[in-house]
PDB file of C-alpha atoms in Angstrom:
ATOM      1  CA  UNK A  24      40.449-129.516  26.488  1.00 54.00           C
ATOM      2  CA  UNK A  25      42.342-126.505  25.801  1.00 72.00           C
ATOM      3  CA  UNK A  26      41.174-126.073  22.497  1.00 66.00           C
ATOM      4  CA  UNK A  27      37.775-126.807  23.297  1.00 66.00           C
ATOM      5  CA  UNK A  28      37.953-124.325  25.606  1.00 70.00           C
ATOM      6  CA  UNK A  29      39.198-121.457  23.382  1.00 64.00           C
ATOM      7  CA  UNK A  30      36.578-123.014  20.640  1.00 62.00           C
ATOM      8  CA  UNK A  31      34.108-122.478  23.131  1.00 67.00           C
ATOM      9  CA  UNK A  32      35.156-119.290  24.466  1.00 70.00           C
ATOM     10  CA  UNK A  33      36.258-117.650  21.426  1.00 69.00           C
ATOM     11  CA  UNK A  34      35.707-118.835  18.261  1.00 67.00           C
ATOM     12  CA  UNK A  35      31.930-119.815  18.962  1.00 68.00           C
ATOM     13  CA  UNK A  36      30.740-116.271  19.755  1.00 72.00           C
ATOM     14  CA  UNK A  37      33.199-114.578  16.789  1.00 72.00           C
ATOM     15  CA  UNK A  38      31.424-116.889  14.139  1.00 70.00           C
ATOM     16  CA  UNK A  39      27.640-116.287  16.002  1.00 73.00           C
ATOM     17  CA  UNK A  40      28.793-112.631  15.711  1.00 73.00           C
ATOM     18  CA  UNK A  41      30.005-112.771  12.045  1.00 73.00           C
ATOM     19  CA  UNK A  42      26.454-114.931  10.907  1.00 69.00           C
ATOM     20  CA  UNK A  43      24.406-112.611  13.279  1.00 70.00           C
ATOM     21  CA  UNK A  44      25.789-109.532  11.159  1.00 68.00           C
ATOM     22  CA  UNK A  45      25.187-111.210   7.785  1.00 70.00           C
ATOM     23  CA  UNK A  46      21.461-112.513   8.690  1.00 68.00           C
ATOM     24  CA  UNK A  47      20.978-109.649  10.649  1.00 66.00           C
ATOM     25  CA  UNK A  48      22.006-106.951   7.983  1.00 70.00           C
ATOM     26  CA  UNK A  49      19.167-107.579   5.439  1.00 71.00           C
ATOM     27  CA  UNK A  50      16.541-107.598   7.846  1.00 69.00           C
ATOM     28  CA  UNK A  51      17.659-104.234   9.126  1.00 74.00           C
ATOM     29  CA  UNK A  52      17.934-103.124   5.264  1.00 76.00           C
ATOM     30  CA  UNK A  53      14.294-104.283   4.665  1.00 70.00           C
ATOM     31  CA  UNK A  54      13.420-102.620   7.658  1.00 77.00           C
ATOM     32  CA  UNK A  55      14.725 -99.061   6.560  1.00 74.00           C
ATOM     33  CA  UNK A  56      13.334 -99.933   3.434  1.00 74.00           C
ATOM     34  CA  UNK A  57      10.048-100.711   4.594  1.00 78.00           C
ATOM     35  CA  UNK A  58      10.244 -97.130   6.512  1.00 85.00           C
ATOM     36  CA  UNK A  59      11.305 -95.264   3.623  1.00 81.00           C
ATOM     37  CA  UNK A  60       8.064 -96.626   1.506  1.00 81.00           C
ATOM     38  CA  UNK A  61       5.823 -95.755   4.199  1.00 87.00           C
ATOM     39  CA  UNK A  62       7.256 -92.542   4.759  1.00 87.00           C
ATOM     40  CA  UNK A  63       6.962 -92.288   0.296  1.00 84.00           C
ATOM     41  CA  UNK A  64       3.193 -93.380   0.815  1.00 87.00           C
ATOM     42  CA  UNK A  65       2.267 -90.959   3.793  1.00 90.00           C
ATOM     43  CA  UNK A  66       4.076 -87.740   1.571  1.00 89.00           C
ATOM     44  CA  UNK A  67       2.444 -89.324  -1.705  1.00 92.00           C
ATOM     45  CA  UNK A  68      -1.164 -88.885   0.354  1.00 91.00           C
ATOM     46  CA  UNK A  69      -0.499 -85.993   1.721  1.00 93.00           C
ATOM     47  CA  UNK A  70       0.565 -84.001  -1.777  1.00 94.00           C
ATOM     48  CA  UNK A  71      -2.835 -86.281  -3.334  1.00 92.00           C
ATOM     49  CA  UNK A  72      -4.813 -84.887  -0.273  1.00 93.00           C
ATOM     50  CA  UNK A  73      -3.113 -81.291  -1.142  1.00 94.00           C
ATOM     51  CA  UNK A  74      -4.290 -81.679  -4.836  1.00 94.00           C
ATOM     52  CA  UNK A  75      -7.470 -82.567  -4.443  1.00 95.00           C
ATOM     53  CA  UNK A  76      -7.548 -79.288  -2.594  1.00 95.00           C
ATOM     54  CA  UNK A  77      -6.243 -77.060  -5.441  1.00 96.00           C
ATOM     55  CA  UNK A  78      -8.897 -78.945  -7.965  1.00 96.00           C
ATOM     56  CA  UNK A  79     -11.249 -78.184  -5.840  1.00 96.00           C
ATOM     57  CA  UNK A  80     -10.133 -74.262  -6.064  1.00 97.00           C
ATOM     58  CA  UNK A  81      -9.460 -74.514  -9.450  1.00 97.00           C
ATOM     59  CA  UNK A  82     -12.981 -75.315 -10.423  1.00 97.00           C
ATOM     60  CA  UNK A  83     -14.445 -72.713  -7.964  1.00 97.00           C
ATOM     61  CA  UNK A  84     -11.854 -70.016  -9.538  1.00 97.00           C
ATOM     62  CA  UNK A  85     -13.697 -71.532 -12.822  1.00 96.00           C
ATOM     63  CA  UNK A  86     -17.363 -70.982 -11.952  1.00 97.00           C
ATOM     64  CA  UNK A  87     -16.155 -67.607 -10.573  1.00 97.00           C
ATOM     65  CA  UNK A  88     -14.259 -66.717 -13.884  1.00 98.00           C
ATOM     66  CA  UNK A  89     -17.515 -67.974 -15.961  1.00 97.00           C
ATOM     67  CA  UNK A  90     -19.866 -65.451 -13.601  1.00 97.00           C
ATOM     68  CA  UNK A  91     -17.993 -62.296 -14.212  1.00 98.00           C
ATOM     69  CA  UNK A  92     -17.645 -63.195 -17.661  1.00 98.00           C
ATOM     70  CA  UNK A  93     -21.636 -63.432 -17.942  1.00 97.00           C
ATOM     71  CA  UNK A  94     -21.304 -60.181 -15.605  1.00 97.00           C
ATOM     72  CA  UNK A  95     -19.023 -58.591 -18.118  1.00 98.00           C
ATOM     73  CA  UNK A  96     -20.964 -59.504 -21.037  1.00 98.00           C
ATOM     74  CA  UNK A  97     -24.213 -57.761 -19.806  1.00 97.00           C
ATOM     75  CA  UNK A  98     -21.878 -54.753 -18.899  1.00 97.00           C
ATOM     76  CA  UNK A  99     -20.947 -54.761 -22.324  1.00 97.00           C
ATOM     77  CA  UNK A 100     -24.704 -55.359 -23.947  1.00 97.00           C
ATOM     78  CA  UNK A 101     -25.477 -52.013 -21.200  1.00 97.00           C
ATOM     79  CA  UNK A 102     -22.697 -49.725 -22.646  1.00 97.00           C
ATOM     80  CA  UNK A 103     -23.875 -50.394 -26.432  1.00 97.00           C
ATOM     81  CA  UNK A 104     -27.525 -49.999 -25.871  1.00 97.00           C
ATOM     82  CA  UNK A 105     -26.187 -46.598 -24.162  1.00 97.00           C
ATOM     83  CA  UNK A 106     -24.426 -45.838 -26.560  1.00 97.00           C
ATOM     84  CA  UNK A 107     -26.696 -46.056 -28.984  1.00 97.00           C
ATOM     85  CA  UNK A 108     -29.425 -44.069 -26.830  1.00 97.00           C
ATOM     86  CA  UNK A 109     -26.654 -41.087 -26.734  1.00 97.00           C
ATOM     87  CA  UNK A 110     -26.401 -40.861 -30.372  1.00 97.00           C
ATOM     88  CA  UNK A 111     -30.048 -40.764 -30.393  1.00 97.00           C
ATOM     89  CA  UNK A 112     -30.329 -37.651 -27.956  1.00 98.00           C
ATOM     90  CA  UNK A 113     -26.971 -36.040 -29.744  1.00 98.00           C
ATOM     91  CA  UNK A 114     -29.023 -35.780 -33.105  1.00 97.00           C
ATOM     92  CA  UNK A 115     -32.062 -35.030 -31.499  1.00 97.00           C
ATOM     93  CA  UNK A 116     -30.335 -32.066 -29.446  1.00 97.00           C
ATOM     94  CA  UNK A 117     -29.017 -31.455 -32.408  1.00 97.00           C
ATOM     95  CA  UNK A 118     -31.944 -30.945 -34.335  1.00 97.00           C
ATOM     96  CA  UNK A 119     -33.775 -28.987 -31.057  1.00 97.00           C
ATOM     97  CA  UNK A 120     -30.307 -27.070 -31.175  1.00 97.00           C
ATOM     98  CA  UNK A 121     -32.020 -26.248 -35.120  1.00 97.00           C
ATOM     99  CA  UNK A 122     -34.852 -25.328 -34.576  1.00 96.00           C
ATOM    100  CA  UNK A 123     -33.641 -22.637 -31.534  1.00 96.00           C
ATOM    101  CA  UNK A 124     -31.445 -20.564 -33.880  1.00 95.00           C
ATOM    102  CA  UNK A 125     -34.075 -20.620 -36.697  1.00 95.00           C
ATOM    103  CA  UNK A 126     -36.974 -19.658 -33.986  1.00 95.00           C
ATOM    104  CA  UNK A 127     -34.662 -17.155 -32.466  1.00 93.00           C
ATOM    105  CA  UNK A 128     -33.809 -15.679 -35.960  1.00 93.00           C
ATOM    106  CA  UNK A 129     -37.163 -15.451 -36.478  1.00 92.00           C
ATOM    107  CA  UNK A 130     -37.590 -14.056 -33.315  1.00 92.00           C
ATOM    108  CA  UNK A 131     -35.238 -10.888 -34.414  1.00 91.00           C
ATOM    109  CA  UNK A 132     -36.637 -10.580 -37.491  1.00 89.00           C
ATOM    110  CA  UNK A 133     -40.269  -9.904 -35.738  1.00 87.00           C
ATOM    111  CA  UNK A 134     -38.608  -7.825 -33.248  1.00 86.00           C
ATOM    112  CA  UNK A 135     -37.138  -5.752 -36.358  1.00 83.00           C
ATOM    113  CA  UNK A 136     -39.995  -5.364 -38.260  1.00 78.00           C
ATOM    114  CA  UNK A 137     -42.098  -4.450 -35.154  1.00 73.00           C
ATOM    115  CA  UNK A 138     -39.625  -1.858 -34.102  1.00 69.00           C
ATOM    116  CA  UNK A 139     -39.336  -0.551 -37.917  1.00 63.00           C
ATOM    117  CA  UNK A 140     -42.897  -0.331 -37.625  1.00 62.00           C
ATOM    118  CA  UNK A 141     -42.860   1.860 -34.010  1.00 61.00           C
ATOM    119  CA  UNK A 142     -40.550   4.021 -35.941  1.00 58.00           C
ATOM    120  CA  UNK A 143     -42.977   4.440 -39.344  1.00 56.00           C
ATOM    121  CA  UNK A 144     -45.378   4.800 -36.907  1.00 56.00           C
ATOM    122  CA  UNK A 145     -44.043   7.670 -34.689  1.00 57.00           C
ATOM    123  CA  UNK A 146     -43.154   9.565 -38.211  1.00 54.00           C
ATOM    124  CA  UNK A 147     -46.784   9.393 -39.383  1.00 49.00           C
ATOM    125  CA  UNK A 148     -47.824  10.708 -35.814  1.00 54.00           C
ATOM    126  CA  UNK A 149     -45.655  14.238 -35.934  1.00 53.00           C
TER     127      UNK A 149
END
């Protein structure tokens, strides 16, 4: 009875212990396994949630970019059509510019003759 006993008392639990650990070991694996892929798939949603957020801003950066580039071109098409409107009034201040000296030349030339004339005039009168 003696070695049932010990059998009993000791052996019994030491091999439930030893078959516990190696049955018991693999589900605990799969378990940290399992916990590992769930914790993947909640981080893989969350970084798909986060770039559906920056394609999102991307395109609205886009139709922003696409707007002040419409904005710029007319800005451009403004300048050259003001440009061209300044040459315009350079050459015609230009030509106005002209015609000033030549009527103002004129202008002293009339005053000349009209004072060499007051002079001729005051002669004949003594």
């Amino acid at each position: 009875m003696e070695l049932l006993d010990i059998l009993e008392k000791l052996i019994i639990p030491v091999v439930t212990g030893i078959g516990g650990y190696f049955v018991g070991r693999p589900k605990q694996e799969a378990e940290v396994v399992a916990t590992n892929v769930e914790n993947a798939g909640k981080v893989i949603d969350k970084w798909a949630a986060y770039a559906e957020r920056l394609e999102k801003n991307i395109e609205q950066l886009g139709i922003v970019i696409e707007d002040l580039n419409d904005a710029l071109q007319l800005a451009n098409n403004e300048r050259l059509a003001c440009e061209k409107t300044l040459a315009k009034l350079k050459i015609k201040y230009h030509d106005l510019m002209q015609l000033y000296n030549e009527l103002l030349l004129e202008l002293q030339e009339l005053k000349g003759k009209s004072n060499i004339k007051d002079g001729q005039d005051s002669i004949v009168r003594q």
